[in-house]
Coordinates of C-alpha atoms in Angstrom, one line a residue:
M1 CA 0.1 0.3 0.2
A2 CA 2.6 2.4 1.1
R3 CA 4.5 1.7 -2.7
T4 CA 1.8 2.4 -4.4
T5 CA 1.5 5.5 -2.3
T6 CA 4.2 6.6 -3.4
L7 CA 3.8 5.5 -7.2
S8 CA 1.1 7.9 -7.0
R9 CA 2.7 10.8 -5.3
I10 CA 5.2 10.1 -8.2
A11 CA 3.4 10.2 -10.8
G12 CA 1.1 13.3 -10.0
L13 CA 4.6 15.4 -10.2
L14 CA 5.5 13.8 -13.1
L15 CA 2.3 15.2 -14.5
A16 CA 2.3 18.8 -12.6
I17 CA 5.6 19.3 -14.1
A18 CA 4.7 18.5 -18.1
T19 CA 1.7 19.9 -17.6
P20 CA 1.9 23.6 -19.1
T21 CA 1.0 26.3 -16.2
P22 CA -1.2 29.0 -17.5
D23 CA -0.7 32.7 -17.4
W24 CA -3.2 33.8 -15.2
A25 CA -4.9 36.7 -15.1
A26 CA -4.0 38.3 -11.9
T27 CA -0.5 38.6 -12.2
P28 CA 0.5 40.0 -15.3
T29 CA 3.7 41.3 -16.4
Q30 CA 4.9 44.2 -19.3
A31 CA 7.3 41.7 -20.2
E32 CA 4.2 39.0 -20.9
V33 CA 2.1 41.8 -22.5
M34 CA 5.2 42.0 -24.5
T35 CA 5.5 38.2 -25.8
R36 CA 2.0 37.9 -26.5
A37 CA 2.6 41.4 -28.1
A38 CA 5.3 40.1 -30.1
A39 CA 3.7 36.9 -31.3
M40 CA 0.1 38.5 -32.1
Y41 CA 2.4 41.1 -34.3
A42 CA 4.2 38.3 -36.2
D43 CA 0.5 36.8 -36.7
R44 CA -1.0 40.2 -38.6
L45 CA 2.2 40.3 -40.5
A46 CA 1.9 36.8 -41.8
G47 CA -1.7 37.5 -42.7
R48 CA -1.5 41.6 -45.1
N49 CA 0.4 42.3 -48.0
I50 CA 3.4 44.7 -45.9
N51 CA 5.5 46.9 -47.4
R52 CA 4.3 46.6 -51.1
D53 CA 5.6 50.4 -51.5
A54 CA 8.8 50.8 -50.6
G55 CA 9.2 54.6 -51.1
F56 CA 6.1 54.7 -48.6
T57 CA 7.6 52.3 -46.2
A58 CA 11.2 54.5 -46.3
R59 CA 8.9 57.4 -46.0
V60 CA 7.4 55.8 -42.5
R61 CA 10.8 54.6 -41.1
G62 CA 12.3 57.8 -41.8
I63 CA 9.5 59.4 -40.0
A64 CA 9.0 56.6 -36.8
S65 CA 12.6 56.6 -36.9
V66 CA 13.3 59.8 -35.1
L67 CA 10.1 59.5 -33.3
I68 CA 11.4 56.1 -31.7
A69 CA 15.2 58.0 -31.0
Q70 CA 12.8 60.7 -29.0
A71 CA 11.2 58.1 -27.4
K72 CA 14.2 56.3 -25.9
R73 CA 15.4 59.4 -24.6
D74 CA 12.0 60.5 -22.8
Y75 CA 10.9 56.6 -21.6
P76 CA 14.5 54.9 -20.9
D77 CA 12.2 51.0 -21.1
T78 CA 11.7 51.6 -24.9
A79 CA 15.9 51.6 -25.5
A80 CA 16.2 47.7 -24.4
W81 CA 12.8 47.1 -27.1
A82 CA 13.0 45.6 -30.5
W83 CA 11.3 47.9 -32.1
D84 CA 9.5 47.0 -35.7
V85 CA 7.9 48.8 -38.4
H86 CA 5.4 47.7 -41.2
T87 CA 3.5 48.9 -43.8
T88 CA 0.2 47.5 -45.2
D89 CA -2.4 48.7 -47.9
D90 CA -5.4 47.2 -45.9
P91 CA -8.0 50.0 -45.8
D92 CA -9.5 48.9 -42.8
M93 CA -7.0 50.4 -40.1
N94 CA -5.2 53.1 -39.6
A95 CA -1.7 52.7 -37.7
D96 CA -1.0 51.0 -34.5
C97 CA 1.8 50.4 -32.3
M98 CA 1.4 47.1 -29.8
A99 CA 3.2 46.2 -27.1
G100 CA 7.2 46.6 -27.3
G101 CA 7.4 49.0 -30.5
K102 CA 5.1 46.8 -33.0
I103 CA 4.2 49.4 -35.5
L104 CA 2.0 48.4 -38.4
V105 CA 0.7 51.8 -40.8
S106 CA -2.0 51.8 -42.9
Q107 CA -0.8 53.5 -46.7
A108 CA -4.7 53.7 -47.8
Y109 CA -5.8 55.3 -44.7
V110 CA -2.2 57.8 -44.8
E111 CA -3.3 58.3 -48.6
R112 CA -6.6 58.6 -47.6
L113 CA -6.1 61.9 -45.5
A114 CA -3.4 63.0 -47.5
L115 CA -0.9 63.5 -44.6
N116 CA 2.2 65.0 -45.0
D117 CA 5.2 64.3 -42.7
A118 CA 3.8 66.2 -39.9
E119 CA 0.8 65.1 -39.8
L120 CA 2.3 61.2 -40.4
A121 CA 4.6 61.7 -37.0
M122 CA 1.1 62.8 -35.1
L123 CA -0.6 59.9 -35.8
L124 CA 3.1 57.7 -35.3
A125 CA 3.9 59.7 -32.0
H126 CA 0.2 59.0 -31.0
E127 CA 0.9 55.3 -31.3
I128 CA 4.2 54.9 -30.0
E129 CA 3.1 56.6 -26.7
H130 CA 0.3 54.3 -26.1
A131 CA 2.6 51.7 -26.1
A132 CA 5.2 53.3 -24.3
L133 CA 3.0 54.5 -21.6
H134 CA 2.4 51.3 -21.2
H135 CA -1.1 51.3 -22.1
N136 CA -2.1 48.1 -22.6
L137 CA -0.6 46.6 -19.3
K138 CA -2.1 49.1 -17.1
E139 CA -5.8 48.5 -18.8
Y140 CA -5.6 44.6 -17.9
Q141 CA -5.0 46.4 -14.7
A142 CA -8.1 48.0 -14.6
A143 CA -9.6 44.9 -15.6
L144 CA -9.1 43.2 -12.3
Q145 CA -9.6 45.9 -10.0
L146 CA -13.1 46.7 -11.7
E147 CA -13.8 43.2 -12.8
P148 CA -11.5 40.8 -9.7
A149 CA -13.1 37.6 -10.6
W150 CA -11.1 37.7 -13.7
A151 CA -8.1 37.2 -11.9
G152 CA -9.0 33.3 -11.1
R153 CA -8.9 32.9 -15.0
P154 CA -5.5 32.6 -17.9
F155 CA -4.5 35.6 -18.9
A156 CA -4.9 34.7 -22.4
E157 CA -8.9 35.3 -21.8
L158 CA -8.9 38.4 -19.9
E159 CA -6.3 39.2 -23.3
Y160 CA -9.4 38.5 -25.8
A161 CA -12.2 40.0 -23.3
V162 CA -11.2 43.7 -23.2
D163 CA -11.5 43.5 -26.9
H164 CA -14.5 41.4 -27.7
D165 CA -16.0 40.9 -24.0
S166 CA -19.1 43.9 -24.6
R167 CA -19.7 44.2 -20.7
L168 CA -15.8 43.9 -19.9
M169 CA -15.4 47.1 -22.4
G170 CA -18.1 48.7 -20.7
V171 CA -16.6 48.8 -17.1
L172 CA -13.1 50.1 -19.1
A173 CA -14.6 52.7 -21.3
A174 CA -13.4 55.2 -19.2
T175 CA -10.2 54.0 -18.7
N176 CA -9.6 53.7 -22.8
Y177 CA -11.5 57.3 -23.2
A178 CA -8.6 58.4 -20.9
Q179 CA -5.9 56.8 -22.5
E180 CA -6.8 57.8 -25.9
Q181 CA -6.7 61.4 -24.6
E182 CA -3.7 60.7 -23.2
A183 CA -1.8 59.3 -25.8
D184 CA -3.4 62.8 -27.9
R185 CA -1.4 64.7 -25.4
E186 CA 1.8 62.7 -24.8
G187 CA 2.1 62.0 -29.3
L188 CA 1.9 65.6 -29.8
R189 CA 4.6 66.8 -27.2
L190 CA 6.5 63.6 -28.1
A191 CA 6.7 64.8 -31.8
W192 CA 7.2 68.4 -30.7
R193 CA 10.5 67.5 -28.7
A194 CA 11.3 65.9 -31.6
G195 CA 11.4 68.8 -34.1
W196 CA 8.2 69.3 -35.4
P197 CA 6.4 72.5 -34.8
A198 CA 3.4 71.8 -32.9
S199 CA 1.0 74.0 -35.3
A200 CA 1.9 71.7 -38.0
L201 CA 1.7 68.4 -35.5
S202 CA -1.9 69.0 -34.4
G203 CA -2.9 69.7 -38.4
Y204 CA -3.6 65.6 -38.0
F205 CA -6.3 66.2 -35.6
R206 CA -8.0 69.0 -38.6
K207 CA -7.4 66.1 -41.5
M208 CA -9.1 63.5 -39.1
M209 CA -12.6 65.7 -37.9
R210 CA -13.1 66.0 -41.5
D211 CA -12.8 62.8 -42.7
S212 CA -15.3 61.6 -39.8
D213 CA -19.1 61.0 -40.6
W214 CA -19.8 62.0 -37.1
P215 CA -17.2 64.3 -36.0
R216 CA -19.2 65.4 -33.2
R217 CA -20.1 62.4 -32.1
S218 CA -17.6 61.4 -28.6
K219 CA -18.2 57.1 -27.8
A220 CA -18.0 56.8 -24.5
D221 CA -14.9 55.2 -24.4
Y222 CA -13.0 57.9 -27.3
P223 CA -13.4 61.5 -27.6
S224 CA -15.2 63.2 -30.1
P225 CA -12.7 63.8 -33.6
I226 CA -14.0 67.7 -32.8
Q227 CA -12.7 67.0 -29.1
R228 CA -9.4 65.8 -30.7
W229 CA -8.9 68.4 -32.8
R230 CA -9.9 71.7 -30.0
D231 CA -7.3 69.7 -27.4
A232 CA -4.8 69.4 -29.8
H233 CA -4.5 72.9 -31.2
A234 CA -5.0 74.3 -27.6
L235 CA -1.6 72.4 -26.8
A236 CA -0.2 73.4 -29.7
D237 CA -0.9 77.2 -29.3
S238 CA 0.3 76.7 -25.9
L239 CA 3.5 75.0 -26.4
Q240 CA 4.1 77.9 -28.8
K241 CA 3.7 80.0 -26.8
N242 CA 5.0 79.4 -23.1
Y243 CA 7.7 77.1 -24.2
V244 CA 11.6 76.8 -26.3
Q245 CA 11.7 73.9 -28.5
P246 CA 13.9 71.8 -27.6
S247 CA 17.0 71.3 -29.8
E248 CA 19.5 68.7 -30.7

């Protein structure tokens, strides 16, 4: 009997070692968020036609390189990131920067808005700030604070739910709204510190507003295009009047 018990314990231990332990939502880390973002980014690239226009890709990467250099100065942890920049002709997206500096930009969107270099820099800077400010991690942390039951479920489920579970998305709406405002504000400041004129940067929001079918409509998780334009215009005016633009 003792022998059987011992063998059972050994078998149980071996099974526990062999069975992958899920990453629980209760303890997400920035490193984990970045690792998962890198995998999702690779999947996204594999499912799209990327970098088809060499000239456009070079333009995006040139502007992004200046912004990334500034981000590395402003946010030292980003200096160790494996930044990556690609373009797509997907008309159903605009641009994003996933955790860890994984950037994807839609040529169709940039051309539809006829963005000049400063306006493209503003679009990129907004997305870079989402990553540099760890917005994904903070969103997961907010979800766990507001809905503690998620702590007992695998992180992959929470990761999916923040973008697909309507109830959780409603709970997180105010957090996402504030993050969009922060990315607008800090993105403009980032690009301004990198050398672009503040007034030229704010032009992106004017074009974005004019492209919208509902420029005055705010969402629970997103400020209206006209509000974003007004805020950017006010910040640009303040920077030009009250501050000296940094220089290398």
